[in-house]
XYZ file of N, CA and C in Angstrom:
567
model
N 36.497 -23.801 23.277
C 35.581 -24.566 22.455
C 34.342 -23.737 22.114
N 33.801 -23.045 23.133
C 32.634 -22.209 22.931
C 32.935 -21.068 21.969
N 34.112 -20.462 22.115
C 34.508 -19.356 21.244
C 34.630 -19.847 19.802
N 35.208 -21.031 19.614
C 35.358 -21.581 18.271
C 33.992 -21.860 17.652
N 33.058 -22.366 18.441
C 31.704 -22.622 17.953
C 30.992 -21.348 17.556
N 31.131 -20.306 18.391
C 30.516 -19.015 18.081
C 31.138 -18.393 16.835
N 32.440 -18.502 16.703
C 33.125 -17.955 15.532
C 32.685 -18.691 14.270
N 32.552 -20.000 14.362
C 32.097 -20.786 13.211
C 30.669 -20.433 12.829
N 29.805 -20.263 13.830
C 28.416 -19.874 13.569
C 28.324 -18.498 12.937
N 29.131 -17.565 13.436
C 29.147 -16.212 12.876
C 29.643 -16.227 11.436
N 30.662 -17.030 11.155
C 31.184 -17.132 9.790
C 30.137 -17.730 8.851
N 29.415 -18.738 9.321
C 28.365 -19.352 8.496
C 27.245 -18.358 8.226
N 26.833 -17.602 9.234
C 25.784 -16.599 9.062
C 26.232 -15.511 8.101
N 27.465 -15.082 8.213
C 28.000 -14.069 7.303
C 28.000 -14.589 5.865
N 28.396 -15.833 5.676
C 28.414 -16.423 4.336
C 27.000 -16.500 3.755
N 26.010 -16.794 4.592
C 24.626 -16.885 4.123
C 24.041 -15.526 3.767
N 24.366 -14.518 4.535
C 23.732 -13.210 4.361
C 24.485 -12.290 3.399
N 25.636 -12.694 2.960
C 26.469 -11.835 2.124
C 25.754 -11.359 0.859
N 25.062 -12.243 0.159
C 24.454 -11.853 -1.115
C 22.920 -11.916 -1.087
N 22.342 -11.660 0.068
C 20.880 -11.648 0.171
C 20.320 -10.367 -0.439
N 19.191 -10.467 -1.138
C 18.537 -9.242 -1.614
C 17.945 -8.474 -0.434
N 17.739 -7.198 -0.595
C 17.207 -6.352 0.478
C 15.687 -6.442 0.511
N 15.141 -6.911 1.632
C 13.679 -7.022 1.752
C 13.028 -5.642 1.787
N 13.779 -4.610 2.050
C 13.229 -3.244 2.065
C 12.716 -2.823 0.691
N 13.196 -3.466 -0.370
C 12.745 -3.104 -1.713
C 11.273 -3.447 -1.932
N 10.716 -4.327 -1.109
C 9.289 -4.660 -1.248
C 8.400 -3.441 -1.014
N 8.858 -2.488 -0.204
C 8.073 -1.269 0.050
C 7.751 -0.526 -1.236
N 8.613 -0.669 -2.236
C 8.440 0.062 -3.493
C 7.507 -0.637 -4.479
N 7.031 -1.830 -4.157
C 6.177 -2.569 -5.087
C 4.964 -1.788 -5.579
N 4.194 -1.129 -4.713
C 3.003 -0.443 -5.225
C 3.309 0.602 -6.299
N 4.411 1.282 -6.191
C 4.733 2.315 -7.163
C 5.507 1.844 -8.368
N 6.163 0.695 -8.258
C 7.060 0.268 -9.327
C 6.679 -1.030 -10.023
N 5.696 -1.748 -9.503
C 5.380 -3.036 -10.121
C 4.776 -2.823 -11.494
N 5.378 -3.434 -12.478
C 4.859 -3.432 -13.835
C 5.022 -4.838 -14.379
N 3.929 -5.479 -14.732
C 4.062 -6.816 -15.303
C 4.699 -6.742 -16.684
N 5.236 -7.853 -17.108
C 5.766 -7.931 -18.461
C 4.575 -7.852 -19.397
N 4.600 -6.881 -20.271
C 3.453 -6.702 -21.150
C 3.883 -6.850 -22.605
N 3.063 -7.483 -23.337
C 3.262 -7.627 -24.771
C 1.901 -7.880 -25.389
N 1.713 -7.367 -26.572
C 0.470 -7.601 -27.282
C 0.764 -8.553 -28.425
N -0.045 -9.578 -28.535
C 0.084 -10.536 -29.625
C -1.046 -10.262 -30.613
N -0.701 -10.120 -31.864
C -1.703 -9.886 -32.903
C -1.754 -11.100 -33.821
N -2.963 -11.575 -34.061
C -3.175 -12.710 -34.956
C -3.788 -12.211 -36.249
N -3.150 -12.585 -37.354
C -3.597 -12.128 -38.664
C -4.024 -13.313 -39.518
N -4.929 -13.055 -40.424
C -5.313 -14.036 -41.441
C -4.818 -13.496 -42.776
N -4.428 -14.362 -43.642
C -3.929 -13.933 -44.943
C -2.434 -14.117 -45.023
N -1.899 -13.789 -46.169
C -0.470 -13.978 -46.395
C 0.302 -12.710 -46.081
N 1.568 -12.903 -45.794
C 2.466 -11.786 -45.521
C 2.570 -10.948 -46.791
N 2.350 -9.629 -46.692
C 2.445 -8.792 -47.895
C 3.881 -8.741 -48.424
N 4.004 -8.601 -49.732
C 5.318 -8.590 -50.368
C 6.072 -7.305 -50.056
N 5.361 -6.209 -49.927
C 6.013 -4.940 -49.611
C 5.494 -4.426 -48.281
N 6.275 -3.590 -47.666
C 5.921 -3.113 -46.328
C 4.618 -2.325 -46.313
N 4.307 -1.613 -47.388
C 3.104 -0.786 -47.411
C 1.866 -1.519 -47.898
N 2.018 -2.709 -48.411
C 0.880 -3.437 -48.979
C 0.011 -4.010 -47.872
N -1.277 -4.102 -48.161
C -2.215 -4.662 -47.189
C -2.726 -5.985 -47.726
N -2.341 -7.070 -47.069
C -2.795 -8.376 -47.504
C -3.251 -9.226 -46.333
N -3.218 -8.660 -45.142
C -3.579 -9.417 -43.953
C -4.743 -8.743 -43.240
N -5.492 -9.567 -42.556
C -6.618 -9.072 -41.777
C -6.358 -9.423 -40.310
N -6.435 -8.424 -39.474
C -6.269 -8.645 -38.039
C -7.513 -9.362 -37.530
N -7.315 -10.572 -36.958
C -8.473 -11.326 -36.474
C -8.567 -11.353 -34.952
N -7.463 -11.099 -34.256
C -7.528 -11.048 -32.792
C -6.300 -10.341 -32.267
N -6.476 -9.700 -31.134
C -5.382 -9.012 -30.464
C -5.447 -9.398 -28.991
N -4.364 -9.987 -28.517
C -4.316 -10.462 -27.139
C -3.325 -9.581 -26.397
N -3.815 -8.882 -25.384
C -2.958 -7.987 -24.630
C -3.147 -8.186 -23.147
N -2.296 -7.555 -22.390
C -2.360 -7.630 -20.935
C -3.572 -6.851 -20.447
N -4.509 -7.509 -19.771
C -5.700 -6.797 -19.307
C -5.396 -5.748 -18.245
N -4.248 -5.794 -17.648
C -3.900 -4.823 -16.618
C -3.588 -3.455 -17.214
N -3.267 -3.404 -18.495
C -2.903 -2.138 -19.102
C -4.015 -1.107 -18.985
N -5.255 -1.544 -19.042
C -6.384 -0.625 -18.953
C -6.965 -0.542 -17.557
N -6.359 -1.199 -16.597
C -6.926 -1.222 -15.249
C -6.335 -0.108 -14.403
N -6.943 0.104 -13.258
C -6.477 1.135 -12.335
C -5.186 0.710 -11.651
N -4.840 -0.567 -11.723
C -3.586 -1.030 -11.143
C -3.725 -1.525 -9.726
N -2.963 -0.926 -8.833
C -2.845 -1.391 -7.459
C -4.142 -1.182 -6.692
N -4.552 -2.212 -5.935
C -5.760 -2.141 -5.120
C -5.368 -2.361 -3.656
N -5.758 -1.421 -2.803
C -5.478 -1.563 -1.378
C -6.313 -2.702 -0.804
N -5.779 -3.405 0.157
C -6.477 -4.529 0.774
C -7.822 -4.090 1.354
N -7.873 -2.900 1.917
C -9.122 -2.385 2.502
C -10.195 -2.102 1.451
N -9.787 -1.912 0.191
C -10.751 -1.627 -0.870
C -11.376 -2.890 -1.464
N -10.812 -4.035 -1.147
C -11.341 -5.297 -1.666
C -12.500 -5.787 -0.805
N -13.482 -6.448 -1.410
C -14.498 -7.100 -0.585
C -13.804 -8.139 0.302
N -14.212 -8.272 1.562
C -13.522 -9.196 2.479
C -13.445 -10.630 1.966
N -14.354 -11.021 1.113
C -14.353 -12.394 0.614
C -13.146 -12.669 -0.303
N -12.598 -11.639 -0.932
C -11.485 -11.848 -1.873
C -10.236 -12.360 -1.162
N -9.692 -11.628 -0.181
C -8.505 -12.178 0.501
C -8.817 -13.458 1.271
N -10.035 -13.556 1.811
C -10.411 -14.766 2.554
C -10.409 -15.977 1.633
N -10.987 -15.842 0.448
C -11.028 -16.957 -0.506
C -9.621 -17.310 -0.985
N -8.815 -16.301 -1.274
C -7.451 -16.559 -1.722
C -6.675 -17.330 -0.656
N -6.739 -16.862 0.582
C -6.002 -17.530 1.649
C -6.562 -18.908 1.966
N -7.861 -19.107 1.794
C -8.447 -20.433 2.038
C -7.831 -21.472 1.106
N -7.480 -21.055 -0.090
C -6.893 -21.970 -1.063
C -5.377 -22.071 -0.898
N -4.717 -20.948 -0.702
C -3.257 -20.908 -0.731
C -2.616 -21.186 0.629
N -3.112 -20.539 1.678
C -2.478 -20.656 2.995
C -3.462 -20.262 4.095
N -4.314 -21.185 4.538
C -5.343 -20.856 5.533
C -4.793 -20.312 6.855
N -3.560 -20.619 7.197
C -2.985 -20.178 8.472
C -2.202 -18.865 8.367
N -2.200 -18.242 7.198
C -1.330 -17.080 6.974
C -1.589 -15.925 7.936
N -2.833 -15.600 8.212
C -3.129 -14.445 9.057
C -2.948 -14.748 10.545
N -2.706 -15.998 10.886
C -2.432 -16.350 12.287
C -1.088 -15.750 12.678
N -0.779 -15.807 13.933
C 0.494 -15.262 14.411
C 1.659 -15.930 13.689
N 2.746 -15.183 13.572
C 3.950 -15.729 12.942
C 4.410 -16.967 13.702
N 5.005 -17.928 13.012
C 5.445 -19.151 13.689
C 6.537 -18.871 14.701
N 6.606 -19.729 15.683
C 7.681 -19.609 16.669
C 9.017 -19.836 15.966
N 10.092 -19.457 16.620
C 11.417 -19.629 16.028
C 11.668 -21.089 15.686
N 11.272 -21.996 16.578
C 11.486 -23.423 16.318
C 10.659 -23.880 15.124
N 9.396 -23.469 15.064
C 8.539 -23.869 13.937
C 9.059 -23.273 12.636
N 9.538 -22.031 12.685
C 10.093 -21.402 11.489
C 11.370 -22.102 11.049
N 12.188 -22.505 12.011
C 13.414 -23.227 11.696
C 13.088 -24.575 11.059
N 12.083 -25.266 11.605
C 11.635 -26.523 11.009
C 11.125 -26.268 9.594
N 10.441 -25.133 9.386
C 9.958 -24.774 8.061
C 11.090 -24.597 7.065
N 12.192 -24.026 7.521
C 13.347 -23.855 6.635
C 13.898 -25.203 6.203
N 13.902 -26.143 7.117
C 14.461 -27.462 6.810
C 13.521 -28.291 5.944
N 12.232 -28.007 6.000
C 11.264 -28.811 5.248
C 10.596 -28.022 4.130
N 11.035 -26.774 3.882
C 10.461 -25.896 2.856
C 8.968 -25.691 3.060
N 8.554 -25.434 4.303
C 7.141 -25.237 4.581
C 6.849 -23.839 5.084
N 7.573 -22.877 4.599
C 7.243 -21.503 4.937
C 5.939 -21.168 4.241
N 5.336 -20.072 4.597
C 4.073 -19.665 3.995
C 4.218 -19.526 2.477
N 3.301 -20.088 1.697
C 3.348 -19.912 0.240
C 3.273 -18.441 -0.171
N 2.575 -17.622 0.608
C 2.483 -16.196 0.303
C 3.872 -15.570 0.386
N 4.600 -15.881 1.441
C 5.945 -15.326 1.621
C 6.911 -15.934 0.607
N 6.814 -17.224 0.365
C 7.683 -17.865 -0.629
C 7.512 -17.229 -2.000
N 6.276 -16.916 -2.361
C 6.007 -16.313 -3.663
C 6.632 -14.918 -3.767
N 6.514 -14.119 -2.711
C 7.133 -12.793 -2.729
C 8.648 -12.896 -2.838
N 9.235 -13.828 -2.117
C 10.689 -14.018 -2.192
C 11.082 -14.415 -3.606
N 10.404 -15.418 -4.147
C 10.752 -15.909 -5.488
C 10.554 -14.838 -6.559
N 9.409 -14.179 -6.553
C 9.074 -13.278 -7.656
C 9.683 -11.887 -7.546
N 9.891 -11.390 -6.327
C 10.314 -9.999 -6.192
C 11.675 -9.808 -5.555
N 12.165 -10.793 -4.845
C 13.501 -10.669 -4.272
C 14.511 -11.523 -5.017
N 14.047 -12.594 -5.624
C 14.942 -13.496 -6.352
C 14.762 -13.391 -7.863
N 13.947 -12.465 -8.325
C 13.774 -12.256 -9.760
C 13.135 -13.425 -10.485
N 12.296 -14.190 -9.800
C 11.605 -15.314 -10.426
C 12.412 -16.592 -10.458
N 13.641 -16.550 -9.975
C 14.493 -17.741 -10.003
C 14.049 -18.751 -8.948
N 13.934 -19.979 -9.359
C 13.567 -21.061 -8.452
C 14.846 -21.801 -8.079
N 15.015 -22.041 -6.784
C 16.203 -22.749 -6.322
C 16.158 -24.217 -6.709
N 17.321 -24.803 -6.876
C 17.413 -26.219 -7.202
C 16.967 -27.060 -6.008
N 16.371 -28.195 -6.287
C 15.955 -29.100 -5.216
C 17.184 -29.520 -4.420
N 17.050 -29.463 -3.110
C 18.152 -29.862 -2.244
C 19.195 -28.786 -2.022
N 18.953 -27.566 -2.494
C 19.900 -26.471 -2.317
C 19.758 -25.928 -0.895
N 20.561 -26.453 0.018
C 20.454 -26.110 1.436
C 20.789 -24.645 1.681
N 21.789 -24.136 1.008
C 22.158 -22.724 1.184
C 21.005 -21.823 0.793
N 20.383 -22.100 -0.336
C 19.236 -21.297 -0.797
C 18.081 -21.398 0.204
N 17.821 -22.601 0.743
C 16.739 -22.780 1.712
C 16.994 -21.940 2.963
N 18.225 -21.918 3.438
C 18.547 -21.125 4.627
C 18.425 -19.632 4.321
N 18.888 -19.221 3.136
C 18.769 -17.812 2.766
C 17.301 -17.396 2.677
N 16.476 -18.231 2.068
C 15.050 -17.915 1.972
C 14.408 -17.877 3.354
N 14.862 -18.734 4.253
C 14.362 -18.712 5.621
C 14.710 -17.378 6.285
N 15.955 -16.924 6.091
C 16.364 -15.638 6.657
C 15.561 -14.484 6.055
N 15.339 -14.519 4.748
C 14.529 -13.480 4.102
C 13.106 -13.468 4.652
N 12.530 -14.645 4.833
C 11.165 -14.735 5.373
C 11.097 -14.146 6.773
N 12.090 -14.421 7.598
C 12.085 -13.869 8.961
C 12.204 -12.348 8.924
N 13.044 -11.830 8.012
C 13.176 -10.380 7.881
C 11.854 -9.762 7.443
N 11.190 -10.395 6.492
C 9.909 -9.884 6.002
C 8.873 -9.876 7.115
N 8.828 -10.940 7.899
C 7.859 -11.014 8.999
C 8.150 -9.974 10.069
N 9.418 -9.634 10.226
C 9.786 -8.640 11.231
C 9.469 -7.221 10.747
N 9.671 -6.943 9.460
C 9.507 -5.589 8.936
C 8.093 -5.244 8.484
N 7.336 -6.241 8.038
C 6.046 -5.956 7.414
C 4.918 -6.727 8.086
N 3.736 -6.142 8.048
C 2.561 -6.812 8.605
C 2.072 -7.883 7.635
N 1.297 -8.803 8.143
C 0.705 -9.839 7.290
C -0.190 -9.196 6.231
N -0.872 -8.122 6.585
C -1.749 -7.434 5.643
C -0.948 -6.848 4.479
N 0.224 -6.254 4.777
C 1.063 -5.716 3.704
C 1.532 -6.830 2.779
N 1.988 -7.923 3.357
C 2.481 -9.046 2.545
C 1.368 -9.605 1.668
N 0.174 -9.724 2.224
C -0.962 -10.232 1.456
C -1.336 -9.267 0.334
N -1.363 -7.967 0.622
C -1.693 -6.979 -0.412
C -0.679 -7.030 -1.551
N 0.605 -7.131 -1.222
C 1.623 -7.203 -2.264
C 1.448 -8.456 -3.114
N 1.123 -9.559 -2.472
C 0.929 -10.800 -3.209
C -0.286 -10.705 -4.126
N -1.405 -10.249 -3.596
C -2.628 -10.161 -4.400
C -2.468 -9.218 -5.591
N -1.679 -8.187 -5.433
C -1.520 -7.203 -6.507
C -0.447 -7.555 -7.523
N 0.358 -8.570 -7.260
C 1.439 -8.907 -8.198
C 1.381 -10.344 -8.694
N 0.556 -11.174 -8.109
C 0.487 -12.590 -8.452
C -0.101 -12.789 -9.846
N 0.368 -13.812 -10.536
C -0.181 -14.175 -11.837
C -1.396 -15.073 -11.622
N -2.540 -14.658 -12.144
C -3.785 -15.401 -11.981
C -4.225 -16.110 -13.265
N -3.367 -16.189 -14.253
C -3.712 -16.854 -15.505
C -4.294 -15.874 -16.518
N -4.306 -16.262 -17.772
C -4.874 -15.459 -18.869
C -4.318 -14.042 -18.895
N -3.020 -13.912 -18.709
C -2.291 -12.648 -18.734
C -2.690 -11.686 -17.632
N -3.348 -12.159 -16.594
C -3.803 -11.306 -15.500
C -2.794 -11.315 -14.359
N -2.037 -10.237 -14.254
C -1.108 -10.054 -13.142
C -1.767 -9.127 -12.139
N -2.065 -9.637 -10.971
C -2.697 -8.849 -9.924
C -4.195 -9.068 -9.880
N -4.762 -8.784 -8.725
C -6.171 -9.048 -8.475
C -7.080 -8.155 -9.325
N -6.653 -6.935 -9.623
C -7.474 -6.047 -10.461
C -7.607 -6.616 -11.868
N -6.500 -7.029 -12.451
C -6.549 -7.606 -13.799
C -7.333 -8.914 -13.798
N -7.179 -9.725 -12.755
C -7.915 -10.989 -12.672
C -9.414 -10.739 -12.596
N -9.825 -9.748 -11.825
C -11.249 -9.427 -11.726
C -11.790 -8.976 -13.072
N -11.017 -8.214 -13.812
C -11.460 -7.750 -15.133
C -11.535 -8.905 -16.134
N -10.561 -9.797 -16.073
C -10.549 -10.928 -17.007
C -11.684 -11.905 -16.722
N -11.839 -12.282 -15.464
C -12.779 -13.350 -15.123
C -14.191 -12.869 -14.814
N -14.348 -11.623 -14.361
C -15.676 -11.137 -13.962
C -16.101 -9.862 -14.670
N -15.240 -9.312 -15.530
C -15.535 -8.106 -16.296
C -15.893 -6.912 -15.407
N -15.254 -6.817 -14.252
C -15.428 -5.662 -13.371
C -14.190 -5.514 -12.504
N -14.077 -4.372 -11.836
C -12.935 -4.128 -10.985
C -12.928 -4.983 -9.732
N -11.770 -5.140 -9.141
C -11.625 -5.985 -7.945
C -12.395 -5.424 -6.766
N -12.518 -4.118 -6.657
C -13.242 -3.518 -5.537
C -14.753 -3.683 -5.678
N -15.201 -4.034 -6.867
C -16.643 -4.229 -7.109
C -17.024 -5.602 -6.685
């Protein structure tokens, strides 16, 4: 009976882990992260009849503010208030010790893993795909990914990756672009 239970558990674990993305790819985020960039141009006037004719006036150009920024910002280069304020809003308990196995297991069943970790899984390991409500297999897989991330990376690394890749609105991907958009200065300032 015990052997059958162990074999069934091993088969279930194998089925869950078969198509998991590799959490090791997160290490490459600082060098490879590029937000989707596009410039939108707003014109006044009518469309010219010929390709060379000028009949429109450019009235605004909306582009990704990160294009002109320095890009990745190390957590140590940020004023301490930046990560503190972010975590106060998103996940006040994030820098505390990792949850116990039982608490983490309960988190998998109730979808209460850290929002910081959930965001990294969704945006960088799952390609932005959101699981369907009630998708138990996806919840267990995300739980396994979260445990792997907590085992391989420090909380500081996870926070830095989140701050540098998160969408902050107004085309600002990452804390550097957000600082430029909202405060007209770099994130380290």
